[in-house]
XYZ file of C-alpha atoms in Angstrom:
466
model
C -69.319 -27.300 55.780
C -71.420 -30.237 57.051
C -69.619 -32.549 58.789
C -66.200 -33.320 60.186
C -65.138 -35.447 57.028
C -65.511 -32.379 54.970
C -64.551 -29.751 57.359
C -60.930 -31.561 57.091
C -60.514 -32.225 53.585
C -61.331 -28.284 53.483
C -58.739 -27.707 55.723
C -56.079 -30.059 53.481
C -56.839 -28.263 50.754
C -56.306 -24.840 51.688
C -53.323 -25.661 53.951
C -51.505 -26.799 50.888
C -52.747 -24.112 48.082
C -50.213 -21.519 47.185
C -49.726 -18.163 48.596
C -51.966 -18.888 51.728
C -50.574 -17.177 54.545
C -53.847 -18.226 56.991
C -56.684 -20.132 58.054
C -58.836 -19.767 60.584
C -61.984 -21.762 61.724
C -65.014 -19.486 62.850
C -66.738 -20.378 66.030
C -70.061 -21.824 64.205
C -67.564 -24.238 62.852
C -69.086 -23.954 59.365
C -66.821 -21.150 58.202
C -63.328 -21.017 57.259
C -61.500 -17.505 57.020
C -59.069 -18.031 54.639
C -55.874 -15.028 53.981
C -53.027 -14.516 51.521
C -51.406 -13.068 48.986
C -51.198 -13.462 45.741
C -54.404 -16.849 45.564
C -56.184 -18.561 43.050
C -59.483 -17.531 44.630
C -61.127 -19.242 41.408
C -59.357 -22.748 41.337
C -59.432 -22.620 45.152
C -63.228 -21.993 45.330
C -63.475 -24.862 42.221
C -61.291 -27.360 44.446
C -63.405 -26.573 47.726
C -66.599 -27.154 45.958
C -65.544 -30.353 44.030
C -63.774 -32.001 46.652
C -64.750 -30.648 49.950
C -68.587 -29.649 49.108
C -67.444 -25.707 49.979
C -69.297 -22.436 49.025
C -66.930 -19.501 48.569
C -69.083 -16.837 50.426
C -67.264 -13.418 50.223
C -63.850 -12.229 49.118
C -62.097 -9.550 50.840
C -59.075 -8.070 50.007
C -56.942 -5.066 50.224
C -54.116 -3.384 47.930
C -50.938 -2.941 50.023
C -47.771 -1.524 48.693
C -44.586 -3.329 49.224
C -43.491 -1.124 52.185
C -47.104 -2.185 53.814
C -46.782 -5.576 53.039
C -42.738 -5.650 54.620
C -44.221 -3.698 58.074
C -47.163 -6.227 57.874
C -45.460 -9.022 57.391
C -45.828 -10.983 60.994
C -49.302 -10.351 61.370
C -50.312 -11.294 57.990
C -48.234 -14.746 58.181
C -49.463 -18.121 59.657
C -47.346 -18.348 62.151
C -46.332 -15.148 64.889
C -42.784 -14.651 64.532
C -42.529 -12.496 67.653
C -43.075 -15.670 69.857
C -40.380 -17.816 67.790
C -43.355 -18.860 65.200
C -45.418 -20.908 68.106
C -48.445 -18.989 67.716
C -51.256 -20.310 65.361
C -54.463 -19.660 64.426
C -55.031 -23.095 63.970
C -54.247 -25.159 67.163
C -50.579 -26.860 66.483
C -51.356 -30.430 66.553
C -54.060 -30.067 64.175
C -51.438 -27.790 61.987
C -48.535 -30.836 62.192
C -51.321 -33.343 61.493
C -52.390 -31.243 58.377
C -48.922 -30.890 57.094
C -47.667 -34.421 57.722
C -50.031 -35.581 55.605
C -48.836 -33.540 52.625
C -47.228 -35.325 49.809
C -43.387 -35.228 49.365
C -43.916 -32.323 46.355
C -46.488 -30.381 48.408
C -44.290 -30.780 51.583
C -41.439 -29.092 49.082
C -43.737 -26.230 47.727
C -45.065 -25.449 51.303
C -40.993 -24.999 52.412
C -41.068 -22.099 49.793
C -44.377 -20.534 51.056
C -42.933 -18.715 53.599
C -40.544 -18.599 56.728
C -43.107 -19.634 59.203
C -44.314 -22.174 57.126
C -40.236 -24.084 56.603
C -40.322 -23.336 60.568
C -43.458 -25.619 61.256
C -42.345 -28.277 58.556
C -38.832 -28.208 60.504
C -40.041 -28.765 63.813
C -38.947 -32.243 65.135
C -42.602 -33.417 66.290
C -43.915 -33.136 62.847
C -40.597 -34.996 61.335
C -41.145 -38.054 64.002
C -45.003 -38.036 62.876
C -44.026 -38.165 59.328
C -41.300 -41.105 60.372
C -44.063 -43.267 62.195
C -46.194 -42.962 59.497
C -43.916 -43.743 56.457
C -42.396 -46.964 59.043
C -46.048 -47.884 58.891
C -46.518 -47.959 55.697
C -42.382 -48.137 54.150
C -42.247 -48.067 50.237
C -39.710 -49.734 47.519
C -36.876 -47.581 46.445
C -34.518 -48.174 43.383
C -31.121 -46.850 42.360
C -29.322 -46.610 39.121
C -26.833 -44.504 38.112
C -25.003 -43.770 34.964
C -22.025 -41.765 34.888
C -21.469 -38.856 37.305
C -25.859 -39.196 37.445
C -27.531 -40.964 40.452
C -31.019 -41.627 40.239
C -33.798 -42.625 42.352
C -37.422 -44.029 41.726
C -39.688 -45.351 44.987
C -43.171 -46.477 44.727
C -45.715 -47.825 47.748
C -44.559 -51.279 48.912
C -47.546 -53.668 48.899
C -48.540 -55.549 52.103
C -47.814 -58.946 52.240
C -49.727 -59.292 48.178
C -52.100 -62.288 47.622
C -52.253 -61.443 43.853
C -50.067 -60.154 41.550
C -50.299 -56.499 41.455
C -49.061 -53.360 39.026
C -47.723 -51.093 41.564
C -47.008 -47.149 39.880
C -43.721 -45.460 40.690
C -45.020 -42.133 42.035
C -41.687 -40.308 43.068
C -38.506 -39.256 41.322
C -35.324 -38.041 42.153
C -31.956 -37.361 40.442
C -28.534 -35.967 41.738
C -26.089 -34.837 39.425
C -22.142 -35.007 40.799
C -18.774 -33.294 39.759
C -17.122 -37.101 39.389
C -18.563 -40.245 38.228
C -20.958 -42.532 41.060
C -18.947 -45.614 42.459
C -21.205 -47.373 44.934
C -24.164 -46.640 47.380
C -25.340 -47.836 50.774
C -28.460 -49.124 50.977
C -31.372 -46.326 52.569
C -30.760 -45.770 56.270
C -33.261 -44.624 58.175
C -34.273 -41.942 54.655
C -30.733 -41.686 54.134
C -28.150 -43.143 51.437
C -23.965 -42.738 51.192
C -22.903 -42.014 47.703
C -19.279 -42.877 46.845
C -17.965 -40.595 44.089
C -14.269 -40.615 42.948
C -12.269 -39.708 39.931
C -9.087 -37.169 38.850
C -8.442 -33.554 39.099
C -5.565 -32.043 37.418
C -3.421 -28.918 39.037
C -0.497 -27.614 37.707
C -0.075 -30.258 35.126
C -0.510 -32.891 37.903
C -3.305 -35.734 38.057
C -4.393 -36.325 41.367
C -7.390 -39.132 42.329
C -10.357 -37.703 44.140
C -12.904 -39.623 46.362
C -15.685 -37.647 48.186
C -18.936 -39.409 49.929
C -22.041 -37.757 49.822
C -25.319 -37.988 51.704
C -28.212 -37.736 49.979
C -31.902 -37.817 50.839
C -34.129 -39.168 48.097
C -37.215 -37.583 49.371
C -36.309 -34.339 49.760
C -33.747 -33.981 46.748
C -30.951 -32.498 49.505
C -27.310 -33.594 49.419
C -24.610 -32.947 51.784
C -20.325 -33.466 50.617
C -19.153 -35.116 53.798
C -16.208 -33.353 54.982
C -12.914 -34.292 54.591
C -11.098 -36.180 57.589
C -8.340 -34.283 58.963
C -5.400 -36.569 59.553
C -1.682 -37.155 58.377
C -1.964 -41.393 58.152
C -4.517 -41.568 55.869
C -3.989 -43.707 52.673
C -7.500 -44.710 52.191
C -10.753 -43.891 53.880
C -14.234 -45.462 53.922
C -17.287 -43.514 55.236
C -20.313 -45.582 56.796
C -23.594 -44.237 57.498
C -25.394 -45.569 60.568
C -28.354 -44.317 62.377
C -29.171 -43.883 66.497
C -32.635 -45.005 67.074
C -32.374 -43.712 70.643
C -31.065 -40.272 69.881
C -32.300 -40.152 66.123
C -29.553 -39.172 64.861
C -27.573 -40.502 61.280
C -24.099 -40.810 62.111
C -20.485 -41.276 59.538
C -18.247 -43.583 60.670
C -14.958 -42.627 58.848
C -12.350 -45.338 58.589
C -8.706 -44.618 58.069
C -6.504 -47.511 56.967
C -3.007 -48.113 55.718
C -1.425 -50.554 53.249
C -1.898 -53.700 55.324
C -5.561 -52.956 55.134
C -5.872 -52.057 59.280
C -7.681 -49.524 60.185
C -5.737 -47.017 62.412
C -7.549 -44.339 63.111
C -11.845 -43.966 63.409
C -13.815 -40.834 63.325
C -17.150 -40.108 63.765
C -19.391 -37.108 62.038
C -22.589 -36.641 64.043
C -25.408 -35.128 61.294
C -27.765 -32.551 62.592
C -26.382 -32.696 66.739
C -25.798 -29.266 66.896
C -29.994 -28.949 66.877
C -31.845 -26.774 64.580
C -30.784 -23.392 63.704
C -27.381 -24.084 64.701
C -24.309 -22.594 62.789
C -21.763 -24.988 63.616
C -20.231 -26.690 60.591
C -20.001 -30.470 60.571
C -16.705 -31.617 62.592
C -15.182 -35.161 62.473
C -13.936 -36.484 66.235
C -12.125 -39.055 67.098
C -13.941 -42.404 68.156
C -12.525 -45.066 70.392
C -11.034 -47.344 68.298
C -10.345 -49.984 70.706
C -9.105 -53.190 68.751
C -7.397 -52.646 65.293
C -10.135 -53.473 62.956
C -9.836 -54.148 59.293
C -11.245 -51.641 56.743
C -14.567 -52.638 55.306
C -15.878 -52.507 51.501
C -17.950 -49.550 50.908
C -20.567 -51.947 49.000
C -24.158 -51.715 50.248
C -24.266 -55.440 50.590
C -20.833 -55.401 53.011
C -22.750 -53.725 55.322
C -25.623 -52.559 57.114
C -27.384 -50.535 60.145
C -29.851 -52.677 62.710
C -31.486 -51.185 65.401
C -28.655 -48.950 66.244
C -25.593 -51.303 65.306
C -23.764 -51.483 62.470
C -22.248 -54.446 60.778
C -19.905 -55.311 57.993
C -17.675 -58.223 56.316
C -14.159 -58.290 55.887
C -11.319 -61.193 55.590
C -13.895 -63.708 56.740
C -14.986 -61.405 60.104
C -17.894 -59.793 61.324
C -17.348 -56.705 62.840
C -20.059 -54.797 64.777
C -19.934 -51.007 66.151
C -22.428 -49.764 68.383
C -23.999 -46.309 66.788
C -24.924 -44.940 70.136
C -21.714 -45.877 72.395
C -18.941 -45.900 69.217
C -17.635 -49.202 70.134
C -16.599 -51.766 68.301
C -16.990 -55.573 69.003
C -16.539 -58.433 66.666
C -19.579 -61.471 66.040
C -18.679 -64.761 65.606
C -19.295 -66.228 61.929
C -21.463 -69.251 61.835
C -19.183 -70.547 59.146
C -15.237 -70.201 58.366
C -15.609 -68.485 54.900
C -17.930 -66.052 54.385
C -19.518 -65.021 51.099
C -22.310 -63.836 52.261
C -24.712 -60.853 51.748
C -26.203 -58.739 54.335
C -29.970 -58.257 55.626
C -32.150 -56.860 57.650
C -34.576 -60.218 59.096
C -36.875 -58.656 61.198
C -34.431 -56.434 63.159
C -31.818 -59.099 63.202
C -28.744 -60.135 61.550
C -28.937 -62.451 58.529
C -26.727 -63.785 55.984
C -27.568 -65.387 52.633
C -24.946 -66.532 49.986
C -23.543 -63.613 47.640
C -24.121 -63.709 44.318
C -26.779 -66.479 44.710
C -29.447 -65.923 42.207
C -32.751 -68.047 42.077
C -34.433 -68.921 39.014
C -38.023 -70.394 38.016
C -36.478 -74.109 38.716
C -34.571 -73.274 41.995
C -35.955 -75.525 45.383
C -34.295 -73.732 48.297
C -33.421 -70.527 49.687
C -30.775 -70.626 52.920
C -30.256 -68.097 55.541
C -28.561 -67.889 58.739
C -29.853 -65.759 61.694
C -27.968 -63.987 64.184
C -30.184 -65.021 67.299
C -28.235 -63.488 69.998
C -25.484 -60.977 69.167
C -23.598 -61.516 73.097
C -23.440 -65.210 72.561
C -22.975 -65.680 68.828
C -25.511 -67.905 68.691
C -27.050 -68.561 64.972
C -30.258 -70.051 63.602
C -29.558 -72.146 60.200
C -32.972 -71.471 58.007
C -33.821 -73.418 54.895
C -36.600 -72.609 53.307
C -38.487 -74.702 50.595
C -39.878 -72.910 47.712
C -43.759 -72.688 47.434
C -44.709 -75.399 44.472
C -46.489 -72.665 42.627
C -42.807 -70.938 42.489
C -42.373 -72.239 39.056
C -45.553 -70.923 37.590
C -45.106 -67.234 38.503
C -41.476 -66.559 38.041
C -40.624 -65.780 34.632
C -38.020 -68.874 33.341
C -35.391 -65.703 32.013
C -35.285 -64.184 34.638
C -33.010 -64.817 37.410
C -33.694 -63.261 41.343
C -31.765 -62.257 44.513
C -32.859 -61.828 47.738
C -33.113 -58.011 48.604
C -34.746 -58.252 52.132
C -37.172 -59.412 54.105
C -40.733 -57.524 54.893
C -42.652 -60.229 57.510
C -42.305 -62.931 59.318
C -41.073 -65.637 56.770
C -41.563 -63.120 54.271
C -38.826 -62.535 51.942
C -38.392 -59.744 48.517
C -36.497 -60.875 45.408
C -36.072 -59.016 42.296
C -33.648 -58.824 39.557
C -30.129 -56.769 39.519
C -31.022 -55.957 36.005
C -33.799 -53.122 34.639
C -35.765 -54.970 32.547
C -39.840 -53.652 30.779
C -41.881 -54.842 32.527
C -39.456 -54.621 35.906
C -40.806 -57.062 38.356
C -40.533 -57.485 42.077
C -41.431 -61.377 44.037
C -42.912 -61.569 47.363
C -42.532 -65.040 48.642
C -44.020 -65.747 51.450
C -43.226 -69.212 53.176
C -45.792 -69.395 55.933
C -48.872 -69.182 53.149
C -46.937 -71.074 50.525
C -47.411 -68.117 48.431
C -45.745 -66.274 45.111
C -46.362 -63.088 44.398
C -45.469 -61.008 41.407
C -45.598 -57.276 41.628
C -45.085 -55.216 38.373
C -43.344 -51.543 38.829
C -44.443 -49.116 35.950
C -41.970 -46.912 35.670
C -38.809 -48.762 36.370
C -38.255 -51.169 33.473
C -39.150 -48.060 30.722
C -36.084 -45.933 31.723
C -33.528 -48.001 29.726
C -32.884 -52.142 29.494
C -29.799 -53.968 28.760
C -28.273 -56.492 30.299
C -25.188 -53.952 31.148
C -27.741 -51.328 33.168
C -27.596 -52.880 36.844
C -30.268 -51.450 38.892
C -30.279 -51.967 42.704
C -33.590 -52.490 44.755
C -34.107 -51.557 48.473
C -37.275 -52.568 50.219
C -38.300 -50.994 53.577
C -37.412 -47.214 52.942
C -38.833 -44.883 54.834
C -39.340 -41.206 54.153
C -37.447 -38.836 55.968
C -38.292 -34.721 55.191
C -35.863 -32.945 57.481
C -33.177 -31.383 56.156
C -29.145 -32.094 56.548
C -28.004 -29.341 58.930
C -24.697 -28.034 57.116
């Protein structure tokens, strides 16, 4: 191998080729000892060559029967199981570098490999590598569902786009539930909060069931939340927030009664127990504090910043701290409030709900929470670029689903549509930008097939602890 550019596109590729249990660089640092069981020496040797400019130079190999292979089975693996799978061949950092820069199917594949391998693509450092990385570069995610079906499509998110673009949705996912889907939180932190509900009969008797479930579009996992233990319940909503400090997703269950109060608050802490624990997922109680009134479970009611978690009710903004689990209320800039939620930057914004923009619009509003302890906000009108009308299509008509810059904001339609489109408008350059999604608007049209678009996702490949 000549040269360190090849060297580690060698590496890449055997790292991530099936039933490789092994690799080891030689001291001249122009071999690589490669073991397993059960390769495609051929298509491995045609990869190497192709890609990484590789000679296969010898093949060595020995039959073992299945007893061998079971005594065997430590020394023959990547990882040395007798020192809690810490022991590599290859030095560690150089293995979590390798692996975390695996695509979301090969990171899948690899988990099946073997035990040592799901132990290294477990391990917390390579999880926060992956994080960084995917924060760097987030992607666009979209959600439809249809019946008890959720489904999810996500596709690279283009950096602040001078020209209009066609943008290919490379990853798929689809949950299937026992009742029918009712609404979703937008992604937090990798993470989104299904609301299911719908009737079970026993004994002759109809009785209404709502469950929420995590789910994790990149790695296809879903948890059931468990059910809150308590005798006042008459309706409960179920939050998902995220600790940036402890990084940690946390459920803030809600318990209200007929006057809409809340009366009693529960947290579920995902994952706290660490990994390998056996400890099944408990509800607590939280410190409630002031009575607060129960939220809507609608993704744009609510939403996580930096740690704090906000949502709308009656008029009122009510904040609770993910970290601490206390609650605090923010002062509205206005008296009524029909407004929609966002993420500006890492700060609190509100634009009208249900505002939609078409190709003859002028303005887009927005107020800024500036400083949360003071209630101070920041009024923000904007004034649409002039070549606005010249790149949005006249039928269509846009809503603001977030913001990715400074002055920077991402519009799209609430409807699937072939070709589905995506507007970057970006205020500072006076610029329009229309990105095209293949893959999105070919599912299934109609004005009746509501499609929601979240901007910003990041990838998260741990797994829910049950």
């Amino acid at each position: 191998m000549s040269g360190e550019k090849y060297r580690n596109k060698a590496m890449k590729i055997v790292v991530g080729t099936s039933g490789v249990t092994g690799v080891r660089l030689e001291k001249d640092k122009e071999t690589l000892t490669v073991e397993g069981e059960g390769v495609d020496v051929l298509a491995l040797a045609q990869t190497l060559k192709k890609k990484a400019q590789v000679e296969l130079l010898a093949i060595q190999g020995t039959m073992k029967t299945r007893r061998q292979r079971k005594d065997r089975r430590t020394s023959s693996s990547l990882v040395d199981t007798d020192q809690q799978h810490s022991s590599l061949p290859l030095p560690i950092d150089l293995t979590i570098d390798i692996f975390s820069r695996l695509s979301l199917k090969s990171i899948a594949i690899s988990r099946c490999v073997s035990k040592p391998w799901a132990f290294v693509l477990g391990r917390p450092d390579l999880r926060d590598l992956r994080l960084t990385r995917s924060q760097a570069r987030p992607r666009l995610l979209f959600a439809f569902w249809e019946g008890n079906n959720l489904f999810f499509i996500s596709s690279p998110q283009p950096q602040s786009p001078d020209e209009m673009l066609s943008v290919a949705a490379d990853h798929h996912m689809s949950f299937s539930f026992d009742h029918p889907v009712k609404d979703i939180s937008a992604s937090v932190n990798g993470l989104v909060c299904v609301r299911i509900s719908g009737h079970r009969f026993v004994n002759g008797r109809r009785f209404t069931v709502e469950e929420s479930v995590l789910c994790n579009p990149s790695t296809g996992q879903s948890l059931t939340i468990p059910k809150v233990k308590t005798r006042k319940r008459v309706g409960i909503v179920s939050l998902l927030g995220y600790d940036p400090v402890e990084k940690l997703h946390k459920v803030l269950g809600m318990i209200w009664l007929q006057d809409g109060i809340t009366m009693e608050h529960q947290v579920l802490t995902l994952g706290a127990g660490g990994g390998g624990s056996d400890e099944k997922l408990t509800w607590r109680m939280a410190e409630r504090g002031i009575p607060c009134p129960c939220p809507s479970s609608a993704g744009t009611q609510n939403i996580c910043i930096g740690g704090v978690f906000y949502y709308i009710h009656a008029h009122m903004i009510v904040s609770f701290d993910v970290r601490s689990e206390k609650y605090s209320f923010v002062k509205p800039p206005k008296g009524k409030l029909y407004h929609r939620l966002l993420d500006c930057n890492g700060k609190l914004a509100l634009v009208p709900l249900g505002k939609s923009y078409y190709f003859d619009s002028e303005t887009v509003k927005m107020w800024v929470l500036e400083d949360r302890e003071r209630h101070e906000w920041s009024k923000r009108v904007y004034t649409l670029p002039p070549m606005w009308k010249d790149v949005v299509d006249p039928e269509e008509w846009l809503v603001i689903v977030g913001v990715t810059g400074p002055n920077e904001f991402v519009m799209s339609s609430e409807y699937s549509g072939d070709p589905f489109q995506v507007y970057y408008c970006n205020f500072d350059k006076e610029t329009v930008t229309r990105v095209v999604i293949q893959g999105v608007g070919a599912l299934r049209s109609g004005m009746g097939y509501s499609i929601h678009t979240y901007p910003n996702h990041v990838e998260d490949v741990k797994l829910m602890e049950l």
